[in-house]
Coordinates of C-alpha atoms and ligand atoms in Angstrom, one line a residue:
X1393 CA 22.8 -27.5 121.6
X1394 CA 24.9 -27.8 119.0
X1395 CA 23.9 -27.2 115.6
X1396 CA 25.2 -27.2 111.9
X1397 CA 23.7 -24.8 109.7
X1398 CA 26.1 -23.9 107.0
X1399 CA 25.6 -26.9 104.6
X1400 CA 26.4 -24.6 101.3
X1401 CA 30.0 -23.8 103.0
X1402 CA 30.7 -27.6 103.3
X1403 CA 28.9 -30.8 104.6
X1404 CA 29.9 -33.9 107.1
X1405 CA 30.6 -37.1 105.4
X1406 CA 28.1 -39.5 105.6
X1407 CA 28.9 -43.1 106.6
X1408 CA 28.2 -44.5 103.1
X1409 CA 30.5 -42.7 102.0
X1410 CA 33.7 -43.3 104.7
X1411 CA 32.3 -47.0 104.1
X1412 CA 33.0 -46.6 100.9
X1413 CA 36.9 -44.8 100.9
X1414 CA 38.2 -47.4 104.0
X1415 CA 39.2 -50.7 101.5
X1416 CA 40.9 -47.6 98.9
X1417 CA 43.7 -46.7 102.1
X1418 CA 45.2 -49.8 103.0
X1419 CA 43.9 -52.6 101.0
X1420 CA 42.9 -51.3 97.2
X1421 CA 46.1 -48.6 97.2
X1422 CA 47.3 -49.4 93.9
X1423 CA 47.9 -47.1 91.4
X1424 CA 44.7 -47.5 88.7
X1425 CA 47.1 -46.8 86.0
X1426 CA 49.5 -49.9 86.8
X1427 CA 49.0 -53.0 84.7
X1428 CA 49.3 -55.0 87.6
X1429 CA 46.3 -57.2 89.9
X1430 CA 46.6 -54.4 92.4
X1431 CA 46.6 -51.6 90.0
X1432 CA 43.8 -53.2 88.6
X1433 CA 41.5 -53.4 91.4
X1434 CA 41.8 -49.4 91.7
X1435 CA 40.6 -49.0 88.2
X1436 CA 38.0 -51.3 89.0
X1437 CA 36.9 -49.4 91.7
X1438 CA 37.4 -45.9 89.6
X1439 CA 35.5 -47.0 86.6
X1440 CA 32.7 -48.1 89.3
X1441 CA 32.4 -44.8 90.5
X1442 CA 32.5 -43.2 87.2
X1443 CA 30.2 -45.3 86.2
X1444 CA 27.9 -44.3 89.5
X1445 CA 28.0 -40.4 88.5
X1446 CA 27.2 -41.2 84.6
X1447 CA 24.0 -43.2 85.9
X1448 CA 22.5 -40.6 88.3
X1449 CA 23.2 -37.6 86.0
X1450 CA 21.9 -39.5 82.8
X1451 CA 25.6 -39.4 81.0
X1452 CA 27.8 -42.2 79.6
X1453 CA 31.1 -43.0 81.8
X1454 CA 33.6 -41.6 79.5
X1455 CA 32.1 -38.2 79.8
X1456 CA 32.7 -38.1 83.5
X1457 CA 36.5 -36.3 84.7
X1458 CA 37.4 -36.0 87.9
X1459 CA 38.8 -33.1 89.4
X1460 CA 40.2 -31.9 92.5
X1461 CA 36.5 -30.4 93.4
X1462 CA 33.9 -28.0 92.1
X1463 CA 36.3 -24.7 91.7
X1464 CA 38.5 -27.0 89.3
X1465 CA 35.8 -28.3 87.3
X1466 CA 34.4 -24.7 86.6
X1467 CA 37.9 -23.6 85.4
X1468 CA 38.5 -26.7 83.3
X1469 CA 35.1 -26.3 81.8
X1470 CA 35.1 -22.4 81.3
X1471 CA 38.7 -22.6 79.9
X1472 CA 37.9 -25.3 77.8
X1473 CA 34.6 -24.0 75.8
X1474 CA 36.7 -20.6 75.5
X1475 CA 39.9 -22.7 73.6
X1476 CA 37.1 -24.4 71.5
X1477 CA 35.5 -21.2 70.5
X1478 CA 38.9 -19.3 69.9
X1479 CA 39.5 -22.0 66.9
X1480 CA 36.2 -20.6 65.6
X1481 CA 37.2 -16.6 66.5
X1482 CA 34.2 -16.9 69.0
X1483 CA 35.6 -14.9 72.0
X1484 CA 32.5 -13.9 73.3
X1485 CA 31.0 -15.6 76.9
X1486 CA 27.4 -15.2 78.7
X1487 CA 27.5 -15.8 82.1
X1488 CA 25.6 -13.9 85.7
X1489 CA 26.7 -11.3 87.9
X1490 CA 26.2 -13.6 90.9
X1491 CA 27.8 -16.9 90.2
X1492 CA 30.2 -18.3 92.5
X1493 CA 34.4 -16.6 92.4
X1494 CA 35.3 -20.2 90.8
X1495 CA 33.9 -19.2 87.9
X1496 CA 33.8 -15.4 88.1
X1497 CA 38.0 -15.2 88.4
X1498 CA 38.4 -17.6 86.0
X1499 CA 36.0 -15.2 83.4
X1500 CA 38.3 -12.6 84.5
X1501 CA 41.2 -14.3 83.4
X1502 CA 40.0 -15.2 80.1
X1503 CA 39.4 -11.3 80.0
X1504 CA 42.7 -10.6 80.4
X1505 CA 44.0 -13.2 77.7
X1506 CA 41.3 -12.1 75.2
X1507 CA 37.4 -12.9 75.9
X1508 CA 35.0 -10.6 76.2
X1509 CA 32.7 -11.3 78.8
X1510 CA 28.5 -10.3 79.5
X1511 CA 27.4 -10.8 83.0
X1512 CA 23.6 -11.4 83.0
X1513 CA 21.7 -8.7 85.6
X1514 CA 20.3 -11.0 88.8
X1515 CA 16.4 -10.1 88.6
X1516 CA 14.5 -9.2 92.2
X1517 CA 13.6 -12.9 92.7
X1518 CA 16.9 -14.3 92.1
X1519 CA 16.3 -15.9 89.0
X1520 CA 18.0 -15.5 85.4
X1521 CA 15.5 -16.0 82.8
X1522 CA 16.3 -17.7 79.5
X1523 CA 15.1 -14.4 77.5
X1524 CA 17.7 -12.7 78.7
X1525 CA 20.2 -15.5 78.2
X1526 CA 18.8 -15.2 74.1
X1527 CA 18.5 -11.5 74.4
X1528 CA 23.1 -11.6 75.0
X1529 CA 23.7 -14.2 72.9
X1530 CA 25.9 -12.8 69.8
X1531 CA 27.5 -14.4 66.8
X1532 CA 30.3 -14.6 68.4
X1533 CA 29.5 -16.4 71.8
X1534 CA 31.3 -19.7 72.7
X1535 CA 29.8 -20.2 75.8
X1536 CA 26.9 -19.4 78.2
X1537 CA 27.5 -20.6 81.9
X1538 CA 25.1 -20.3 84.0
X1539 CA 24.8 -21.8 87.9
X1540 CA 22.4 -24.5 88.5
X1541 CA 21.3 -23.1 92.2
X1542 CA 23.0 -20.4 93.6
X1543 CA 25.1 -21.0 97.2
X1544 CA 24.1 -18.1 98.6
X1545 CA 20.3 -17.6 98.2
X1546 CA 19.6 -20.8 96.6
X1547 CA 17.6 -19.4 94.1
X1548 CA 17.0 -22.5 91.2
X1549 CA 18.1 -21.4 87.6
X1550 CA 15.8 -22.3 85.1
X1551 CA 18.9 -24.6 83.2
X1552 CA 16.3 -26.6 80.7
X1553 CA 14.9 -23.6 79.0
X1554 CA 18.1 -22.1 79.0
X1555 CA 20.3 -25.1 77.5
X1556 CA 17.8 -25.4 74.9
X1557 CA 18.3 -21.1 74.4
X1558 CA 21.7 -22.4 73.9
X1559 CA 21.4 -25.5 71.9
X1560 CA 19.7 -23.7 69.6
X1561 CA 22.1 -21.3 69.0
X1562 CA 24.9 -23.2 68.9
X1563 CA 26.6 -22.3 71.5
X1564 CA 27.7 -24.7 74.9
X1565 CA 26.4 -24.4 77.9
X1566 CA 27.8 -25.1 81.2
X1567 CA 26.4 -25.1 84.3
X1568 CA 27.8 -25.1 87.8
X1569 CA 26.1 -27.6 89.7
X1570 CA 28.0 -28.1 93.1
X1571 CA 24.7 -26.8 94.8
X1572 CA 22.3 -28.1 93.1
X1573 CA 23.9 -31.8 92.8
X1574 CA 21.8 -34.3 95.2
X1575 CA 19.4 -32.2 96.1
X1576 CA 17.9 -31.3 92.7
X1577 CA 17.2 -34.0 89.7
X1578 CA 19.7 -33.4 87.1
X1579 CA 19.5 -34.7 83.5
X1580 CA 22.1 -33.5 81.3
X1581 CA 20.5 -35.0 78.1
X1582 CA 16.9 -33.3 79.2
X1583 CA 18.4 -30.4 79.9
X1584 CA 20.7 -30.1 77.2
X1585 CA 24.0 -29.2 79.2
X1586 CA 27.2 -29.7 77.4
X1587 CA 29.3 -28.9 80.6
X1588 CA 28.7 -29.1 84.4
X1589 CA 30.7 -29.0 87.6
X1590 CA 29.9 -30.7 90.9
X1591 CA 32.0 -30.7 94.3
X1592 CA 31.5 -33.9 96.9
X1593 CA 31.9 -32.2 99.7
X1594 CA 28.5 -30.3 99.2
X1595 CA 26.6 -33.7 99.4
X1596 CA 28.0 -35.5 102.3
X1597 CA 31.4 -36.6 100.2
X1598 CA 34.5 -35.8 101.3
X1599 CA 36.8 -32.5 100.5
X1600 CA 38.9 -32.0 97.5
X1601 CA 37.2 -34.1 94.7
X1602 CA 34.7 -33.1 92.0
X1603 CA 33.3 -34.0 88.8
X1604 CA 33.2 -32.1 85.4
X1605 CA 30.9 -33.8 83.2
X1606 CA 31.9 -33.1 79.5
X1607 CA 29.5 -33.8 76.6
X1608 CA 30.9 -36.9 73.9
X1609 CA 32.3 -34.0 71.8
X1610 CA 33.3 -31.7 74.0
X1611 CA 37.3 -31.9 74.0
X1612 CA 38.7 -30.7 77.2
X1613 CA 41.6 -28.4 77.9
X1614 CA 44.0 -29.6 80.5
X1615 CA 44.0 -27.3 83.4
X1616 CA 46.6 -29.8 85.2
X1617 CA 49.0 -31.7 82.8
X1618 CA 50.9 -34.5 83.9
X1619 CA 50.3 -38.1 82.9
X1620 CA 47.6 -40.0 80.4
X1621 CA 45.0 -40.2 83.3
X1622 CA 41.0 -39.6 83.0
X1623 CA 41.6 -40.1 79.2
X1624 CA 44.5 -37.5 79.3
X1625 CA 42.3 -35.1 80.1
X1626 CA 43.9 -34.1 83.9
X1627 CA 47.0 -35.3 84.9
X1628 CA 47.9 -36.6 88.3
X1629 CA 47.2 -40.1 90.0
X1630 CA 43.7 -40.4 90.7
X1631 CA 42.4 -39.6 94.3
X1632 CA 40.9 -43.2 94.8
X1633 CA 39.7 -43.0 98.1
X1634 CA 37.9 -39.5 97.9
X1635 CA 36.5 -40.5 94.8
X1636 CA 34.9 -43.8 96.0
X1637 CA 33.6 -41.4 98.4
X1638 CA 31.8 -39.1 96.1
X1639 CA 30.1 -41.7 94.2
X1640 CA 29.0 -44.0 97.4
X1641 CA 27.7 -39.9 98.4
X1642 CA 26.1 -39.0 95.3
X1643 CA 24.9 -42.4 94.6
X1644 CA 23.2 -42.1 98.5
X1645 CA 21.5 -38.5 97.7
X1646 CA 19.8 -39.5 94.6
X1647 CA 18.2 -42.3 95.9
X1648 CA 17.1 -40.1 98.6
X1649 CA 16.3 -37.1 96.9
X1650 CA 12.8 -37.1 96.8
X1651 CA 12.1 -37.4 100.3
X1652 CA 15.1 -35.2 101.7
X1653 CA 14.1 -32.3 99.5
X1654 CA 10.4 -33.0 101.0
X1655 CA 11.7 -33.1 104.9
X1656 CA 14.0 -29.5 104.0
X1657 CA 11.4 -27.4 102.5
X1658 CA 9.2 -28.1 105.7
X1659 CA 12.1 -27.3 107.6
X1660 CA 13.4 -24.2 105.7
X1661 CA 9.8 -22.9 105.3
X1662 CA 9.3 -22.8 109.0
X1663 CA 12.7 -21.2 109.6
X1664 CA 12.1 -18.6 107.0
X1665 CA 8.5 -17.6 108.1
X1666 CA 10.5 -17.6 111.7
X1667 CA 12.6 -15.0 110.2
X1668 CA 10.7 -13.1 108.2
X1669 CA 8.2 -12.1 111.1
X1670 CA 11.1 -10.4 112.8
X1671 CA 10.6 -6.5 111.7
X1672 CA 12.3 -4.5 109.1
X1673 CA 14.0 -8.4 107.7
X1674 CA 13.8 -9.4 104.5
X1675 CA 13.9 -12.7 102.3
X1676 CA 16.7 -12.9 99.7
X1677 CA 15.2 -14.2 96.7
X1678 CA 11.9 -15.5 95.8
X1679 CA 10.2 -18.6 97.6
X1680 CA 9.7 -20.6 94.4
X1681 CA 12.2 -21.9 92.8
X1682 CA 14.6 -22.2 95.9
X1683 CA 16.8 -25.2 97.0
X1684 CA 15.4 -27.3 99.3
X1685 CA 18.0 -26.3 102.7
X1686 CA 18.4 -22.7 101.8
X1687 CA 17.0 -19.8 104.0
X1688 CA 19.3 -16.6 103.5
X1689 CA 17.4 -12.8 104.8
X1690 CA 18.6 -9.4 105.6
X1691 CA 18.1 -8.3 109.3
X1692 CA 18.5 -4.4 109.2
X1693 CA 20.6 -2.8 111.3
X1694 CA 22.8 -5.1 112.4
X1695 CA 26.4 -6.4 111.1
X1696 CA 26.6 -10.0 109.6
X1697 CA 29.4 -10.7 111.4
X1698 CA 28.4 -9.7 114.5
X1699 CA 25.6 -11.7 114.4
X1700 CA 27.4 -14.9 113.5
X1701 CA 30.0 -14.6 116.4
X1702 CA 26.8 -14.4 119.0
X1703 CA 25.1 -17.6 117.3
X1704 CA 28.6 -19.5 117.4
X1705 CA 28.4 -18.8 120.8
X1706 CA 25.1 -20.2 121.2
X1707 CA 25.9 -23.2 119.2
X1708 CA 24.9 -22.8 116.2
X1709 CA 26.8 -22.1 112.8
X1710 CA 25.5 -20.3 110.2
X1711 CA 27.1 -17.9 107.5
X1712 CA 26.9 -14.6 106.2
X1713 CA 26.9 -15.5 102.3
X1714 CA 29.7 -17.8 100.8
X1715 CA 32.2 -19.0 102.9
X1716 CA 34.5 -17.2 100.8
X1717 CA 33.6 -13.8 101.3
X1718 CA 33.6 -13.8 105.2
X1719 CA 37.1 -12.3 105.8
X1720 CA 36.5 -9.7 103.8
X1721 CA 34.8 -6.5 104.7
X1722 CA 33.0 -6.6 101.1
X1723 CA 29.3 -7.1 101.3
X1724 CA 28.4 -9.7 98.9
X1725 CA 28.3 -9.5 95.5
X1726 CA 25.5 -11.7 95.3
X1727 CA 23.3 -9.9 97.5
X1728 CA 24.5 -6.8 95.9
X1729 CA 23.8 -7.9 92.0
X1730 CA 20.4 -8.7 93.7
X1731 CA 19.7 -5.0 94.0
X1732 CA 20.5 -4.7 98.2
X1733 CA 21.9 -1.7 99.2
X1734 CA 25.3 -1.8 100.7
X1735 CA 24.2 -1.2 104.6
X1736 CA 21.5 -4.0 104.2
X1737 CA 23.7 -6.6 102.8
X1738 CA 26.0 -6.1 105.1
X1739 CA 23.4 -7.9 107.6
X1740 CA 23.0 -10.9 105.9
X1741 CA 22.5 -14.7 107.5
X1742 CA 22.8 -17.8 105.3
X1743 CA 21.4 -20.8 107.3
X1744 CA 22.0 -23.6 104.9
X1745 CA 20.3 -27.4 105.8
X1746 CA 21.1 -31.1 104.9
X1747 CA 19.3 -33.8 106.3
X1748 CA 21.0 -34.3 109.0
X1749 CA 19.1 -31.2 110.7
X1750 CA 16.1 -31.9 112.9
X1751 CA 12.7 -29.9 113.8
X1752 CA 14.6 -29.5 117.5
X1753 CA 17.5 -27.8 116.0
X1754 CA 15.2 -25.3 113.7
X1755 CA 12.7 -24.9 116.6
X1756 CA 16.4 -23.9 118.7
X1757 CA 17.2 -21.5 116.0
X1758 CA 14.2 -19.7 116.4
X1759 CA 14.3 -19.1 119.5
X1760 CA 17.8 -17.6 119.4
X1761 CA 17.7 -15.3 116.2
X1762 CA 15.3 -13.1 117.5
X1763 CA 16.9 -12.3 120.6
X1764 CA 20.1 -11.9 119.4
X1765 CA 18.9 -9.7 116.6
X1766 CA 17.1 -7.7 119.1
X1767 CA 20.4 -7.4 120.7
X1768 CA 22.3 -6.5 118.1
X1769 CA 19.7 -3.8 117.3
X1770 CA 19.6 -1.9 121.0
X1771 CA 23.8 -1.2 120.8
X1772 CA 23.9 -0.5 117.2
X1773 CA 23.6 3.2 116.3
X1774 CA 22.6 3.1 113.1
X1775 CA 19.4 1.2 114.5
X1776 CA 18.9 3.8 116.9
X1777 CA 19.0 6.2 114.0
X1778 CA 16.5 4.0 111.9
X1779 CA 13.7 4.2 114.8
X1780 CA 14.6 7.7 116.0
X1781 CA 13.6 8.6 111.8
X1782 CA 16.7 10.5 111.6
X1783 CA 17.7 7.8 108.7
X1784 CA 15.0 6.0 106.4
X1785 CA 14.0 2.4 106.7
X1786 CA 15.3 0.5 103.7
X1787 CA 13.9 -2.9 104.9
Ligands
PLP2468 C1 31.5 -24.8 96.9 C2 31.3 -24.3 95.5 C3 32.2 -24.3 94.5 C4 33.7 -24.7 94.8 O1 33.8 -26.1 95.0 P1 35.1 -26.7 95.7 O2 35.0 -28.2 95.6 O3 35.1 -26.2 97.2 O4 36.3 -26.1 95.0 C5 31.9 -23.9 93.3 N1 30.7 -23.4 93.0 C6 29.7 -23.4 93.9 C7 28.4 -22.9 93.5 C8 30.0 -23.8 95.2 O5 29.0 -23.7 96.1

């Protein structure tokens, strides 16, 4: 069996959405910015999938920008509210300890060219409250970004209490949405986000395109300068195919949302009570407000890594944490903001599903995790240390 469970890292394209790129390779390949009939097909076709994103998330078309993906939309945003508040000698940002590097390096950065920067403590369950979002919030904050859902434990941020925290205020609020987008309902009016970034390839679109959404008011700093395209706001001809692709993709998930986030938290609530009956494992953040696919624990005793090269071998991919970590011998800082000691992060799985995953496939998985655990456990000395009591149990 062969099974694909690391939907955070990336996703498969869906048919809708290759049905939707083919015509944009060899028969709509003008260039959208050409005055000509062919060059004006593509910008039919562009401002039909802008107009597709600015329907499902409840915004208006010309506050849509594409961007090469999720990790340019979270620079363009983040970079943009910190030039805005500069004019205003507002140098001061709110974000969390565990949001994802696109937006963490980029807050590093704008350290180094002048921001200060408070990163929000990650409570027990996972979740940032909008209390302490009010509690950091200073006169001179310009922005508060906070993640929609995170991509490793898939913990739900509470975003509509915390937009109107920063509403309020006075002070944008942007939200990184590349999880969250198709699988949660997002409203940017209801929620009162003035910024938000979301990646295609997360929901069955293809690689290398995203969307930063950009309240009417908002002015945007280029990240990439080039030419007058997306209202001069990133330069660069438009990827036309990948972004028919994303729309036809997101379009597809929101119309299915209701029911795939039903069908996923059947799934993931078997695979985590699966999981969680295997001793001395525990859950990494709360049951409650989680997304839908996301099951991520803490087996102790055994090494992440280790543990995914066995499943591989048994067919099925998983993840440690963010696919960005794995390669490095760091534990994640995720797991780690969430209060897990070093040794027990270091034996993390992420199992992350889309629809595409079946009750055979999770009904597989738990049959293999167990035994491979077990496995793991009987060569590993630091287990044999654990049940010998020469070292304390931490799970
Ligand atoms: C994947 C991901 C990104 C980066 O998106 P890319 O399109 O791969 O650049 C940013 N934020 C989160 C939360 C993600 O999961």
């Amino acid at each position: 069996m062969k099974i694909y469970a690391d939907n955070a890292a990336t996703t498969a394209l869906s048919d809708t959405a290759l049905t939707a790129m083919m015509p944009c390779f060899q028969e709509v390949y003008g260039n959208p910015s050409s005055l000509h009939s062919p060059g004006q097909r593509a910008a039919e076709k562009l401002a039909e999938a802008r107009e597709i994103f600015a329907r499902c998330l409840n915004a208006s078309p010309r506050e849509i920008t594409f961007t090469s993906g999720g990790s340019e939309a979270d620079n363009q945003a983040l970079r943009s509210a910190a030039a805005l508040g500069a004019r205003r000698n507002q140098r001061h940002i709110v974000s969390t300890k565990f949001e994802h590097h696109a937006v963490l390096h980029t807050l590093e950065a704008l350290e180094r060219e002048g921001c200060e920067v408070t990163l929000l403590d990650i409570p027990p369950d996972g979740v940032v409250t909008a209390e302490q979002v009010r509690r950091a919030i200073r006169p001179d904050t310009c922005l508060v970004s906070v993640m929609f859902a995170n991509n490793e434990i898939g913990t739900i941020q509470p975003v509509g209490e915390i937009g109107a925290v920063c509403r309020e205020a006075g002070v944008l609020f942007h939200t990184d949405a590349v999880q969250a987008a198709g699988h949660l309902p997002i409203d940017v009016e209801a929620l009162h986000i003035d910024l938000l970034s979301l990646s295609a390839h997360k929901f069955h679109g293809p690689k290398g395109v995203g969307v930063l959404y950009a309240r009417q008011g908002v002015a945007l700093t280029n990240v990439i300068h080039g030419g007058a395209q997306e209202r001069g706001r990133r330069g660069g001809t438009e990827n036309l195919p990948a972004i028919c692709g994303a729309a036809a993709a997101f379009d597809e998930a929101c119309a299915h949302l209701k029911g795939n986030a039903a069908r996923l938290t059947a799934l993931r609530d078997r695979l985590i009570a699966g999981l969680t009956a295997i001793p001395h494992t525990v859950l990494n953040g709360g049951t409650e407000h989680r997304l839908p696919g996301n099951v991520n624990v803490c087996f102790e005793g055994i090494e992440g890594e280790s543990l995914l090269l066995l499943l591989d071998a048994k067919g099925i991919a998983a993840s440690s944490g963010s696919a960005c970590t794995s390669g490095s011998l760091d534990p994640s800082h995720v797991l780690l903001a969430l209060g897990r000691p070093h040794e027990v992060a270091h034996g993390s799985l992420r199992l992350s599903l889309s629809e595409y995953n079946t009750e055979k496939e999770i009904d597989y998985i738990l049959s293999v995790v167990p035994e491979v655990v077990g496995y793991l456990r009987e060569m590993s000395p630091v287990w044999d240390a654990l049940e010998r009591g020469e070292r304390p149990h931490l799970i």
